[in-house]
Amino acid sequence: MLNLVLFGPPGAGKGTQAESLIEKYKLIHLSTGDLLRSQIAAETPLGLEAKIYIDKGFLAPDSIVISMIKTKLQENTEANGYIFDGFPRTVAQAKALDDLLNEYSIPVSGMLCLTVEQEEIIDRLLTRGKTSGRPDDQEVSIIKNRLQIYHEKTEPLRDYYRAQNKYYKIDGTGSIEIIAQRLIDTISSL
Ligand code: AP5
Ligand code: MG
């Protein structure tokens, strides 16, 4: 079973690259950002609570995202494997994921970290914001807040996975195809 954590700052290309990887390896794509946005669109109580954090570029509460992932794992027990995109984002989430996967005796195969410089990230997200309608892509200050939160709360997870020998750094710049090939090369070595 192949279980990948696709990691990196906002706008690093996690969602873009997940699309081709799920196709190639027949994996289930679990993006907590996408799951939260569909809850917001459906105006569920969970979505309305999460929206307060997301629109300003802060993280949604751990309890919300962990329970969403738990439900998705329970719904997809026959999967070939999973791509976790935008999850885990805190040490508490990483521990919860390990505990959940332990229940099914399936470990994380590797954590693939896409690296992109801040200037390019801001360009990518402002460009997307013109058409995506995502409130958190509209203002440089909100994008910078997302990056700040990433550095504070999420980046420390590199050490969490490094300690398990599961951390792989991948250059997230260049064409989408070249980056996809870098990811495939790394996955082949797992
Ligand atoms: P989430 O939806 O996960 O957003 P994010 O991580 O901030 O970043 P994106 O999804 O915007 O970027 P991405 O890396 O997927 O890049 P993409 O492929 O889209 O989270 C949103 C919010 O939800 C969080 O801020 C938080 O509030 C909440 N949340 C989510 N998960 C949570 C969790 N686990 N815990 C707590 N809260 C959580 O690409 C970005 C753009 O760049 C696109 O326009 C794309 O076309 C373009 N692009 C991609 N690749 C390239 C390339 N090679 N060259 C040029 N452009 C490119
Ligand atoms: Mg994404």
PDB file of C-alpha atoms in Angstrom, residues 3-151:
ATOM      1  CA  ASN A   3       0.409   6.242   1.556  1.00  0.00           C
ATOM      2  CA  LEU A   4       1.856   9.606   0.707  1.00  0.00           C
ATOM      3  CA  VAL A   5       1.833  12.830   2.655  1.00  0.00           C
ATOM      4  CA  LEU A   6       2.084  15.621   0.081  1.00  0.00           C
ATOM      5  CA  PHE A   7       3.552  18.517   1.986  1.00  0.00           C
ATOM      6  CA  GLY A   8       4.598  22.105   1.373  1.00  0.00           C
ATOM      7  CA  PRO A   9       3.550  25.705   1.860  1.00  0.00           C
ATOM      8  CA  PRO A  10       0.315  27.178   0.493  1.00  0.00           C
ATOM      9  CA  GLY A  11       0.531  27.299  -3.302  1.00  0.00           C
ATOM     10  CA  ALA A  12       3.404  24.798  -3.512  1.00  0.00           C
ATOM     11  CA  GLY A  13       1.403  22.697  -5.984  1.00  0.00           C
ATOM     12  CA  LYS A  14       0.114  19.931  -3.683  1.00  0.00           C
ATOM     13  CA  GLY A  15      -3.348  19.818  -5.256  1.00  0.00           C
ATOM     14  CA  THR A  16      -1.987  20.097  -8.802  1.00  0.00           C
ATOM     15  CA  GLN A  17       0.482  17.249  -8.345  1.00  0.00           C
ATOM     16  CA  ALA A  18      -1.975  15.066  -6.401  1.00  0.00           C
ATOM     17  CA  GLU A  19      -4.201  14.962  -9.496  1.00  0.00           C
ATOM     18  CA  SER A  20      -1.638  13.131 -11.636  1.00  0.00           C
ATOM     19  CA  LEU A  21      -0.401  10.921  -8.787  1.00  0.00           C
ATOM     20  CA  ILE A  22      -3.881   9.590  -7.949  1.00  0.00           C
ATOM     21  CA  GLU A  23      -4.302   8.720 -11.624  1.00  0.00           C
ATOM     22  CA  LYS A  24      -0.953   6.922 -11.889  1.00  0.00           C
ATOM     23  CA  TYR A  25      -1.026   5.010  -8.585  1.00  0.00           C
ATOM     24  CA  LYS A  26      -4.828   4.688  -8.190  1.00  0.00           C
ATOM     25  CA  LEU A  27      -4.851   6.389  -4.819  1.00  0.00           C
ATOM     26  CA  ILE A  28      -7.571   8.181  -2.876  1.00  0.00           C
ATOM     27  CA  HIS A  29      -6.960  11.931  -2.639  1.00  0.00           C
ATOM     28  CA  LEU A  30      -7.710  13.362   0.793  1.00  0.00           C
ATOM     29  CA  SER A  31      -7.325  17.154   0.801  1.00  0.00           C
ATOM     30  CA  THR A  32      -8.527  18.711   4.048  1.00  0.00           C
ATOM     31  CA  GLY A  33      -8.677  22.111   2.296  1.00  0.00           C
ATOM     32  CA  ASP A  34     -11.031  20.712  -0.383  1.00  0.00           C
ATOM     33  CA  LEU A  35     -13.104  18.882   2.267  1.00  0.00           C
ATOM     34  CA  LEU A  36     -13.432  22.054   4.343  1.00  0.00           C
ATOM     35  CA  ARG A  37     -14.383  24.154   1.292  1.00  0.00           C
ATOM     36  CA  SER A  38     -17.138  21.690   0.382  1.00  0.00           C
ATOM     37  CA  GLN A  39     -18.483  21.934   3.954  1.00  0.00           C
ATOM     38  CA  ILE A  40     -18.408  25.737   3.634  1.00  0.00           C
ATOM     39  CA  ALA A  41     -20.244  25.586   0.288  1.00  0.00           C
ATOM     40  CA  ALA A  42     -22.893  23.314   1.840  1.00  0.00           C
ATOM     41  CA  GLU A  43     -23.160  25.736   4.806  1.00  0.00           C
ATOM     42  CA  THR A  44     -22.935  22.912   7.356  1.00  0.00           C
ATOM     43  CA  PRO A  45     -22.305  23.864  11.023  1.00  0.00           C
ATOM     44  CA  LEU A  46     -18.764  22.477  10.660  1.00  0.00           C
ATOM     45  CA  GLY A  47     -18.213  24.538   7.499  1.00  0.00           C
ATOM     46  CA  LEU A  48     -19.530  27.709   9.083  1.00  0.00           C
ATOM     47  CA  GLU A  49     -17.213  27.251  12.066  1.00  0.00           C
ATOM     48  CA  ALA A  50     -14.180  26.483   9.875  1.00  0.00           C
ATOM     49  CA  LYS A  51     -14.841  29.444   7.550  1.00  0.00           C
ATOM     50  CA  ILE A  52     -14.022  31.913  10.331  1.00  0.00           C
ATOM     51  CA  TYR A  53     -10.442  30.577  10.432  1.00  0.00           C
ATOM     52  CA  ILE A  54      -9.897  29.752   6.760  1.00  0.00           C
ATOM     53  CA  ASP A  55     -10.926  33.094   5.282  1.00  0.00           C
ATOM     54  CA  LYS A  56      -8.321  34.870   7.432  1.00  0.00           C
ATOM     55  CA  GLY A  57      -5.588  32.330   6.715  1.00  0.00           C
ATOM     56  CA  PHE A  58      -5.564  30.608  10.109  1.00  0.00           C
ATOM     57  CA  LEU A  59      -5.773  26.845  10.647  1.00  0.00           C
ATOM     58  CA  ALA A  60      -9.115  25.204  11.377  1.00  0.00           C
ATOM     59  CA  PRO A  61      -9.228  23.401  14.764  1.00  0.00           C
ATOM     60  CA  ASP A  62      -7.390  20.046  14.873  1.00  0.00           C
ATOM     61  CA  SER A  63     -10.516  18.262  16.136  1.00  0.00           C
ATOM     62  CA  ILE A  64     -12.474  19.204  12.984  1.00  0.00           C
ATOM     63  CA  VAL A  65      -9.867  18.092  10.453  1.00  0.00           C
ATOM     64  CA  ILE A  66      -8.915  14.919  12.323  1.00  0.00           C
ATOM     65  CA  SER A  67     -12.535  13.771  12.470  1.00  0.00           C
ATOM     66  CA  MET A  68     -12.983  14.517   8.739  1.00  0.00           C
ATOM     67  CA  ILE A  69      -9.947  12.363   7.891  1.00  0.00           C
ATOM     68  CA  LYS A  70     -11.128   9.597  10.214  1.00  0.00           C
ATOM     69  CA  THR A  71     -14.489   9.467   8.430  1.00  0.00           C
ATOM     70  CA  LYS A  72     -12.843   9.383   4.989  1.00  0.00           C
ATOM     71  CA  LEU A  73     -10.532   6.515   6.010  1.00  0.00           C
ATOM     72  CA  GLN A  74     -13.511   4.545   7.329  1.00  0.00           C
ATOM     73  CA  GLU A  75     -15.355   5.127   4.039  1.00  0.00           C
ATOM     74  CA  ASN A  76     -12.417   3.937   1.898  1.00  0.00           C
ATOM     75  CA  THR A  77     -11.006   0.857   3.617  1.00  0.00           C
ATOM     76  CA  GLU A  78     -10.546  -0.969   0.278  1.00  0.00           C
ATOM     77  CA  ALA A  79      -8.256   1.722  -1.164  1.00  0.00           C
ATOM     78  CA  ASN A  80      -4.866   1.017  -2.813  1.00  0.00           C
ATOM     79  CA  GLY A  81      -3.517   3.858  -0.739  1.00  0.00           C
ATOM     80  CA  TYR A  82      -3.993   7.523   0.013  1.00  0.00           C
ATOM     81  CA  ILE A  83      -2.520  10.901  -0.769  1.00  0.00           C
ATOM     82  CA  PHE A  84      -2.881  13.217   2.194  1.00  0.00           C
ATOM     83  CA  ASP A  85      -2.808  16.771   0.841  1.00  0.00           C
ATOM     84  CA  GLY A  86      -2.656  19.633   3.310  1.00  0.00           C
ATOM     85  CA  PHE A  87      -2.892  17.175   6.202  1.00  0.00           C
ATOM     86  CA  PRO A  88      -1.270  16.796   8.688  1.00  0.00           C
ATOM     87  CA  ARG A  89      -0.536  20.451   9.410  1.00  0.00           C
ATOM     88  CA  THR A  90       0.276  20.300  13.139  1.00  0.00           C
ATOM     89  CA  VAL A  91       2.171  17.824  15.297  1.00  0.00           C
ATOM     90  CA  ALA A  92      -1.150  16.851  16.938  1.00  0.00           C
ATOM     91  CA  GLN A  93      -2.563  16.015  13.481  1.00  0.00           C
ATOM     92  CA  ALA A  94       0.531  13.982  12.536  1.00  0.00           C
ATOM     93  CA  LYS A  95       0.231  11.927  15.727  1.00  0.00           C
ATOM     94  CA  ALA A  96      -3.497  11.429  15.132  1.00  0.00           C
ATOM     95  CA  LEU A  97      -2.781  10.242  11.572  1.00  0.00           C
ATOM     96  CA  ASP A  98      -0.194   7.736  12.797  1.00  0.00           C
ATOM     97  CA  ASP A  99      -2.696   6.436  15.373  1.00  0.00           C
ATOM     98  CA  LEU A 100      -5.481   6.145  12.780  1.00  0.00           C
ATOM     99  CA  LEU A 101      -3.265   4.361  10.267  1.00  0.00           C
ATOM    100  CA  ASN A 102      -1.975   2.041  13.003  1.00  0.00           C
ATOM    101  CA  GLU A 103      -5.537   0.821  13.474  1.00  0.00           C
ATOM    102  CA  TYR A 104      -5.409  -0.456   9.887  1.00  0.00           C
ATOM    103  CA  SER A 105      -1.707  -1.491  10.155  1.00  0.00           C
ATOM    104  CA  ILE A 106      -0.778   0.807   7.262  1.00  0.00           C
ATOM    105  CA  PRO A 107       2.135   3.194   7.744  1.00  0.00           C
ATOM    106  CA  VAL A 108       2.889   6.448   5.914  1.00  0.00           C
ATOM    107  CA  SER A 109       5.248   5.480   3.045  1.00  0.00           C
ATOM    108  CA  GLY A 110       6.820   8.909   2.711  1.00  0.00           C
ATOM    109  CA  MET A 111       6.375  12.614   3.243  1.00  0.00           C
ATOM    110  CA  LEU A 112       7.076  14.494   0.014  1.00  0.00           C
ATOM    111  CA  CYS A 113       7.778  18.166   0.637  1.00  0.00           C
ATOM    112  CA  LEU A 114       7.453  20.544  -2.336  1.00  0.00           C
ATOM    113  CA  THR A 115       9.637  23.639  -1.942  1.00  0.00           C
ATOM    114  CA  VAL A 116       8.844  26.971  -3.625  1.00  0.00           C
ATOM    115  CA  GLU A 117      10.153  30.457  -2.775  1.00  0.00           C
ATOM    116  CA  GLN A 118       7.771  32.895  -1.099  1.00  0.00           C
ATOM    117  CA  GLU A 119       7.719  35.379  -4.003  1.00  0.00           C
ATOM    118  CA  GLU A 120       6.579  32.728  -6.482  1.00  0.00           C
ATOM    119  CA  ILE A 121       3.959  31.452  -4.026  1.00  0.00           C
ATOM    120  CA  ILE A 122       2.439  34.920  -3.622  1.00  0.00           C
ATOM    121  CA  ASP A 123       2.363  35.338  -7.424  1.00  0.00           C
ATOM    122  CA  ARG A 124       0.697  31.939  -7.937  1.00  0.00           C
ATOM    123  CA  LEU A 125      -1.974  32.514  -5.290  1.00  0.00           C
ATOM    124  CA  LEU A 126      -2.848  36.087  -6.305  1.00  0.00           C
ATOM    125  CA  THR A 127      -3.177  34.876  -9.910  1.00  0.00           C
ATOM    126  CA  ARG A 128      -5.473  32.043  -8.868  1.00  0.00           C
ATOM    127  CA  GLY A 129      -7.439  34.437  -6.649  1.00  0.00           C
ATOM    128  CA  LYS A 130      -8.569  36.372  -9.721  1.00  0.00           C
ATOM    129  CA  THR A 131     -10.677  33.431 -10.854  1.00  0.00           C
ATOM    130  CA  SER A 132     -10.987  30.947  -7.941  1.00  0.00           C
ATOM    131  CA  GLY A 133     -13.189  33.042  -5.671  1.00  0.00           C
ATOM    132  CA  ARG A 134     -11.193  31.699  -2.699  1.00  0.00           C
ATOM    133  CA  PRO A 135     -11.333  34.478  -0.048  1.00  0.00           C
ATOM    134  CA  ASP A 136      -7.908  33.410   1.304  1.00  0.00           C
ATOM    135  CA  ASP A 137      -6.275  34.089  -2.111  1.00  0.00           C
ATOM    136  CA  GLN A 138      -7.532  37.676  -2.398  1.00  0.00           C
ATOM    137  CA  GLU A 139      -5.104  39.684  -0.279  1.00  0.00           C
ATOM    138  CA  VAL A 140      -1.327  39.620   0.126  1.00  0.00           C
ATOM    139  CA  SER A 141      -1.756  40.071   3.895  1.00  0.00           C
ATOM    140  CA  ILE A 142      -3.896  36.915   4.163  1.00  0.00           C
ATOM    141  CA  ILE A 143      -1.482  34.931   1.960  1.00  0.00           C
ATOM    142  CA  LYS A 144       1.419  36.117   4.137  1.00  0.00           C
ATOM    143  CA  ASN A 145      -0.515  35.035   7.218  1.00  0.00           C
ATOM    144  CA  ARG A 146      -0.982  31.547   5.691  1.00  0.00           C
ATOM    145  CA  LEU A 147       2.776  31.417   5.062  1.00  0.00           C
ATOM    146  CA  GLN A 148       3.527  32.577   8.608  1.00  0.00           C
ATOM    147  CA  ILE A 149       1.232  29.903  10.075  1.00  0.00           C
ATOM    148  CA  TYR A 150       2.901  27.342   7.817  1.00  0.00           C
ATOM    149  CA  HIS A 151       6.350  28.295   9.164  1.00  0.00           C
TER     150      HIS A 151
END
